[in-house]
XYZ file of C-alpha atoms in Angstrom:
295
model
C 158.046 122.932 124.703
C 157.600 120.562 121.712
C 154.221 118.900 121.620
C 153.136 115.222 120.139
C 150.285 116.733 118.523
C 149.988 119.122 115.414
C 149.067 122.411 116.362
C 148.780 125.523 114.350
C 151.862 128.242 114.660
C 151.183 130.306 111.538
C 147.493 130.998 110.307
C 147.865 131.635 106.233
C 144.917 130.411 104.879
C 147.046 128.835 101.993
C 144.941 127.564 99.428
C 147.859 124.784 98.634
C 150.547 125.138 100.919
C 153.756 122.777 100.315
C 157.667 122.682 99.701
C 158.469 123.310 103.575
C 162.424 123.904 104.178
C 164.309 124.614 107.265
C 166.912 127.054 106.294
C 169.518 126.993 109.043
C 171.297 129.878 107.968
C 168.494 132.357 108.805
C 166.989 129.734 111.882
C 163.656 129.776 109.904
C 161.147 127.732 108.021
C 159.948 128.754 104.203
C 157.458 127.364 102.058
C 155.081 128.664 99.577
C 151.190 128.603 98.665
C 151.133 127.583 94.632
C 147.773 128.908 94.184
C 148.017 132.244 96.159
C 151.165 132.727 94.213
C 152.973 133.576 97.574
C 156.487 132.583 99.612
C 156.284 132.442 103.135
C 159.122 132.199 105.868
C 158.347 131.459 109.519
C 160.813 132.897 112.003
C 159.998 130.128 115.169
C 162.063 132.088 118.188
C 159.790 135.191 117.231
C 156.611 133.284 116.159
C 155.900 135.418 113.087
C 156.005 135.143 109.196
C 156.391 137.314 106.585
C 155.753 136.334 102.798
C 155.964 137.565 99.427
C 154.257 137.500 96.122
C 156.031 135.038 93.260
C 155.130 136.268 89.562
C 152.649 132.732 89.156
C 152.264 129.839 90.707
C 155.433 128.782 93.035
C 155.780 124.991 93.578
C 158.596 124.760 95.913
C 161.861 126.822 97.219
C 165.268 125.937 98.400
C 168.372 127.587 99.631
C 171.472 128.440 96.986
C 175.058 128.454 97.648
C 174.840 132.368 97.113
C 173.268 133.264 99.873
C 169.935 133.603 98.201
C 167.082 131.149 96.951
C 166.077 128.904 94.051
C 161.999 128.770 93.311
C 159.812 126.647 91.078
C 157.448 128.730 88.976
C 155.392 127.668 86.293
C 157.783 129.339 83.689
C 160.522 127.159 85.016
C 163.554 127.709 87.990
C 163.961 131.154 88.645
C 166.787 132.607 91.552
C 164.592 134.557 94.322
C 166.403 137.273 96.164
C 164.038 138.698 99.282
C 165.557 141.643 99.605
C 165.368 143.655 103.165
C 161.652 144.170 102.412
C 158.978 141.901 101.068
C 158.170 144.408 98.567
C 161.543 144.375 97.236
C 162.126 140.303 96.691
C 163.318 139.583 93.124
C 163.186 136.769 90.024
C 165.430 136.228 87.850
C 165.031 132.740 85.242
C 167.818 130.229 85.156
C 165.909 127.174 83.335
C 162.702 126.467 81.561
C 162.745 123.048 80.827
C 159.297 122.983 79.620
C 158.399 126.098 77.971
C 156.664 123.759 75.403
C 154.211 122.798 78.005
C 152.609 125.729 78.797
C 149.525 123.658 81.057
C 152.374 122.123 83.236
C 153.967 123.888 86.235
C 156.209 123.024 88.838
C 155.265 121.150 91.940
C 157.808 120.241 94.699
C 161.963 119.344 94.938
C 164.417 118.313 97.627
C 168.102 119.194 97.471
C 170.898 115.962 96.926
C 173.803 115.750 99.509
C 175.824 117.040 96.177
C 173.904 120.251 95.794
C 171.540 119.149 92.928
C 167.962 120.012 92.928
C 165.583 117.534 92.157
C 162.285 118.657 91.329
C 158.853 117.634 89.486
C 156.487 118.545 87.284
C 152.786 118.122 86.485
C 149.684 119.262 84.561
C 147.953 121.880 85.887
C 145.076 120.173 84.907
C 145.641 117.094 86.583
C 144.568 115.268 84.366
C 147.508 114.623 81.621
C 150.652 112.173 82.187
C 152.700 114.972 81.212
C 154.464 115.715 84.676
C 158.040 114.937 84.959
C 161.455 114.798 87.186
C 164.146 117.008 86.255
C 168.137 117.025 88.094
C 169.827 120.951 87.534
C 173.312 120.692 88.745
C 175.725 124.152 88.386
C 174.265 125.761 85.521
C 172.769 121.926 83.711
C 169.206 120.811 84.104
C 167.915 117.423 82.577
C 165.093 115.204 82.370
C 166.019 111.959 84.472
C 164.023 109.646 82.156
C 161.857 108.142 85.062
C 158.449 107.290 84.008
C 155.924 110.684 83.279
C 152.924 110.855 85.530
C 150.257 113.409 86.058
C 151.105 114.613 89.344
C 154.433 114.228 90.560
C 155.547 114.977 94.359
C 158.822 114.885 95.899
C 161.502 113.471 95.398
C 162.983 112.943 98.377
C 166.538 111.198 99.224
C 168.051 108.331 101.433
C 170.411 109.782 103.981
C 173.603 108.515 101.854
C 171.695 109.714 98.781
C 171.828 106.465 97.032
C 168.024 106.258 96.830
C 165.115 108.679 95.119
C 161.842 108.038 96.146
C 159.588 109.739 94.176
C 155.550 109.938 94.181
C 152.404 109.415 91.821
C 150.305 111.205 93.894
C 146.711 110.012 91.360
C 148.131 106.549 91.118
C 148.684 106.851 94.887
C 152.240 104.745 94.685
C 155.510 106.021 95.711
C 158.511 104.373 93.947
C 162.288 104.104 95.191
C 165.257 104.562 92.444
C 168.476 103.570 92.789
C 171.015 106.806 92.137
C 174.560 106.379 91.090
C 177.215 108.960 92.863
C 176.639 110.897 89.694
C 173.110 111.164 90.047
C 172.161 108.380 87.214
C 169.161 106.848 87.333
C 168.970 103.191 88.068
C 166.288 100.267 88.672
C 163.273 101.412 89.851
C 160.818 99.082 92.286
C 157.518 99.925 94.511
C 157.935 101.367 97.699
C 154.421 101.333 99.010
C 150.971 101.612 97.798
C 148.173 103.767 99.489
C 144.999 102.211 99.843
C 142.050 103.635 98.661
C 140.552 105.246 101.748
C 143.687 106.881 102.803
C 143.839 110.262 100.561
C 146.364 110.697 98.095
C 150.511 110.620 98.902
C 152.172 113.960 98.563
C 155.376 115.375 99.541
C 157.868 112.980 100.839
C 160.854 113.625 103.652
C 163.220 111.528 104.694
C 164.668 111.054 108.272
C 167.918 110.481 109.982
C 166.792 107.298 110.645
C 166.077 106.677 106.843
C 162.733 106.194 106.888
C 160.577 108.224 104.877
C 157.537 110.335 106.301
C 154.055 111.208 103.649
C 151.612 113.874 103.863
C 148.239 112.461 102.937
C 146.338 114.999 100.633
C 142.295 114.123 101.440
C 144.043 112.006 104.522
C 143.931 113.909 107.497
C 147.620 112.631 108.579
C 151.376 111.989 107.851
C 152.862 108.551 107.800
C 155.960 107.090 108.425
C 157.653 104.545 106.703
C 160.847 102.211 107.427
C 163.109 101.494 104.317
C 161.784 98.510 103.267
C 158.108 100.717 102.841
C 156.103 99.144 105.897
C 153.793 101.518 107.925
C 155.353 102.512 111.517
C 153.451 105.303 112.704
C 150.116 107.572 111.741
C 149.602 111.167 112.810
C 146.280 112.527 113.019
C 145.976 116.321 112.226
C 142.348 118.743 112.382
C 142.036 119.180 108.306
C 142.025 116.497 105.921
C 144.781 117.720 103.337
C 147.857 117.359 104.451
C 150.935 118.007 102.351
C 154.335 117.830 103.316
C 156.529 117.789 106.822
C 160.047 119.078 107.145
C 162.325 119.027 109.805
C 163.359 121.938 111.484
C 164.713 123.625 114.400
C 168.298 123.638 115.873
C 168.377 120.192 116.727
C 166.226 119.152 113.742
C 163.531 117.595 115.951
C 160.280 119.425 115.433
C 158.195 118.633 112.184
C 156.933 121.697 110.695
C 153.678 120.530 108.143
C 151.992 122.432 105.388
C 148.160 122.034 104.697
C 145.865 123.460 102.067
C 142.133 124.751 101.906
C 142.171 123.755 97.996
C 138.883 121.313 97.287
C 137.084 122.391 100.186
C 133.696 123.805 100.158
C 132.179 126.971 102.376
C 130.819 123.968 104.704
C 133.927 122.072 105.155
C 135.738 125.023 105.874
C 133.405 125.894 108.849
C 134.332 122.312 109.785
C 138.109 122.550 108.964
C 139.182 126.622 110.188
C 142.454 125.689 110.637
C 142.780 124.088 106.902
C 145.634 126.084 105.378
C 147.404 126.800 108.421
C 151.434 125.758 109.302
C 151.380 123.296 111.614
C 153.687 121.751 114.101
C 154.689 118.556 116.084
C 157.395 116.815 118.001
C 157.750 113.492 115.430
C 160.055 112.046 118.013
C 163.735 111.752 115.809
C 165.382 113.918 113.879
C 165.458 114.939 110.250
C 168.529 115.593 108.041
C 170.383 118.724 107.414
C 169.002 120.621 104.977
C 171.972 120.241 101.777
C 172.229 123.627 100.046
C 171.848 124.032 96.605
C 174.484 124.796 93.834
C 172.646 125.906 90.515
């Protein structure tokens, strides 16, 4: 049975979980850990995950129309084949859009209803405006020209994907785009500001209903937002950085959410031993289907 509260279903320790996906082909939820260098998948009728290790730090994955997997590294968009065995998964590049900025890597994506990956960059460092948000489309990846920020997060996508909301996780502001049906970039306004004592907005998902849901990094919650970016709903969880939700199951009604132990000292961890974990709730509506990816 589906509970209202997050609870812990997969103990990882990740030091940065995020990029959740429910991958309906194989019934299971994957997501990575950037700074362990590891992909995990969760297998929810058996209760049990499996992962294996990425060649650097892996920002996000999502499923390809091949039957196998796109990944974010830090030397660009690789394809990821797991093999039978975890010992046997395979990379292969497809893009490096920013081989000239070796101190960026890649740090979360979404998939568009037309099989284009969105994803984001950012400095390692955190500290440099140098992260930005690139659209790879069968076999052509380009920089979409919206405004370079240090950390980017998302994007995520209105159910008729006609809308990009994208986030600026230090300036804590997420920002909706109008998209043309070719993927254009349009005018760009606020969507919501996070006040100060909130944490930090990270990865964005987007419901059935159309309102969009934030993990709060330093927050201890998720949020939900209607479309016009007014607060409807908090969700407490144990540990205080919270990353991203995505909806899973067969019905699409149970919010699986990533956390992350990065930050936190040997005394907040005594205070926080579930920080890292997989966590899960019942959010109360569905999310979307899951698009699949043509590179």
């Amino acid at each position: 049975m589906r509970s209202a509260d997050p609870h812990s279903i997969l103990s990882v320790g990740a030091t940065l979980g995020e990029g959740p996906v429910w991958v309906a082909r194989d019934a299971a939820l994957w997501f990575v850990d950037i700074k362990q260098h590891r992909i995990h998948r969760y297998d929810p009728a058996l209760g049990v995950g499996r992962s294996w290790a990425a060649p650097g730090q892996v920002g996000w994955i999502v499923p390809t129309d091949d039957g196998l997997f796109a990944v974010g590294l830090q030397s660009g968009v690789h394809r990821f084949d797991p093999g039978t065995d975890p010992a046997t998964g395979s990379f292969t590049l497809l893009h490096a859009p920013e081989a000239h900025l070796p101190g960026n890597r890649q740090n979360d994506a979404c998939v568009a209803p037309d099989g284009a990956i969105w994803f984001g960059s950012m400095d390692d460092a955190e500290q440099a405006e140098s992260g930005h948000f690139y659209r790879l489309h069968k076999g052509r990846c380009i920089e979409t020209g919206l405004p370079a920020v240090s950390i980017t997060n998302g994007p995520a996508l209105s159910p008729d994907g006609r809308i990009l909301y994208h986030t600026d996780t230090v300036g804590k502001r997420i920002w909706r785009t109008d998209l043309a049906p070719d993927g254009t970039v349009g005018n760009t306004t606020l969507f919501t500001r996070i006040e100060a004592d909130a944490g930090y907005p990270d990865g964005p998902t987007v419901d059935a209903e159309g309102c969009l849901w934030t993990g709060l990094f330093g927050g201890w919650a998720v949020r939900r937002y209607d479309p016009a970016g007014r607060l409807m709903r908090e969700i407490r969880l144990p540990v205080a950085n919270v990353t991203k939700i995505a909806f899973g199951g067969p019905d699409l009604r149970t919010a699986y959410v990533t956390t992350a132990r990065k930050g936190l000292d040997v005394t907040t961890l005594t205070e926080q031993p579930l920080a890292g974990d997989l966590f899960a709730f019942d959010p109360g509506v569905a999310g979307l289907p899951g698009p699949i990816a043509t590179i």
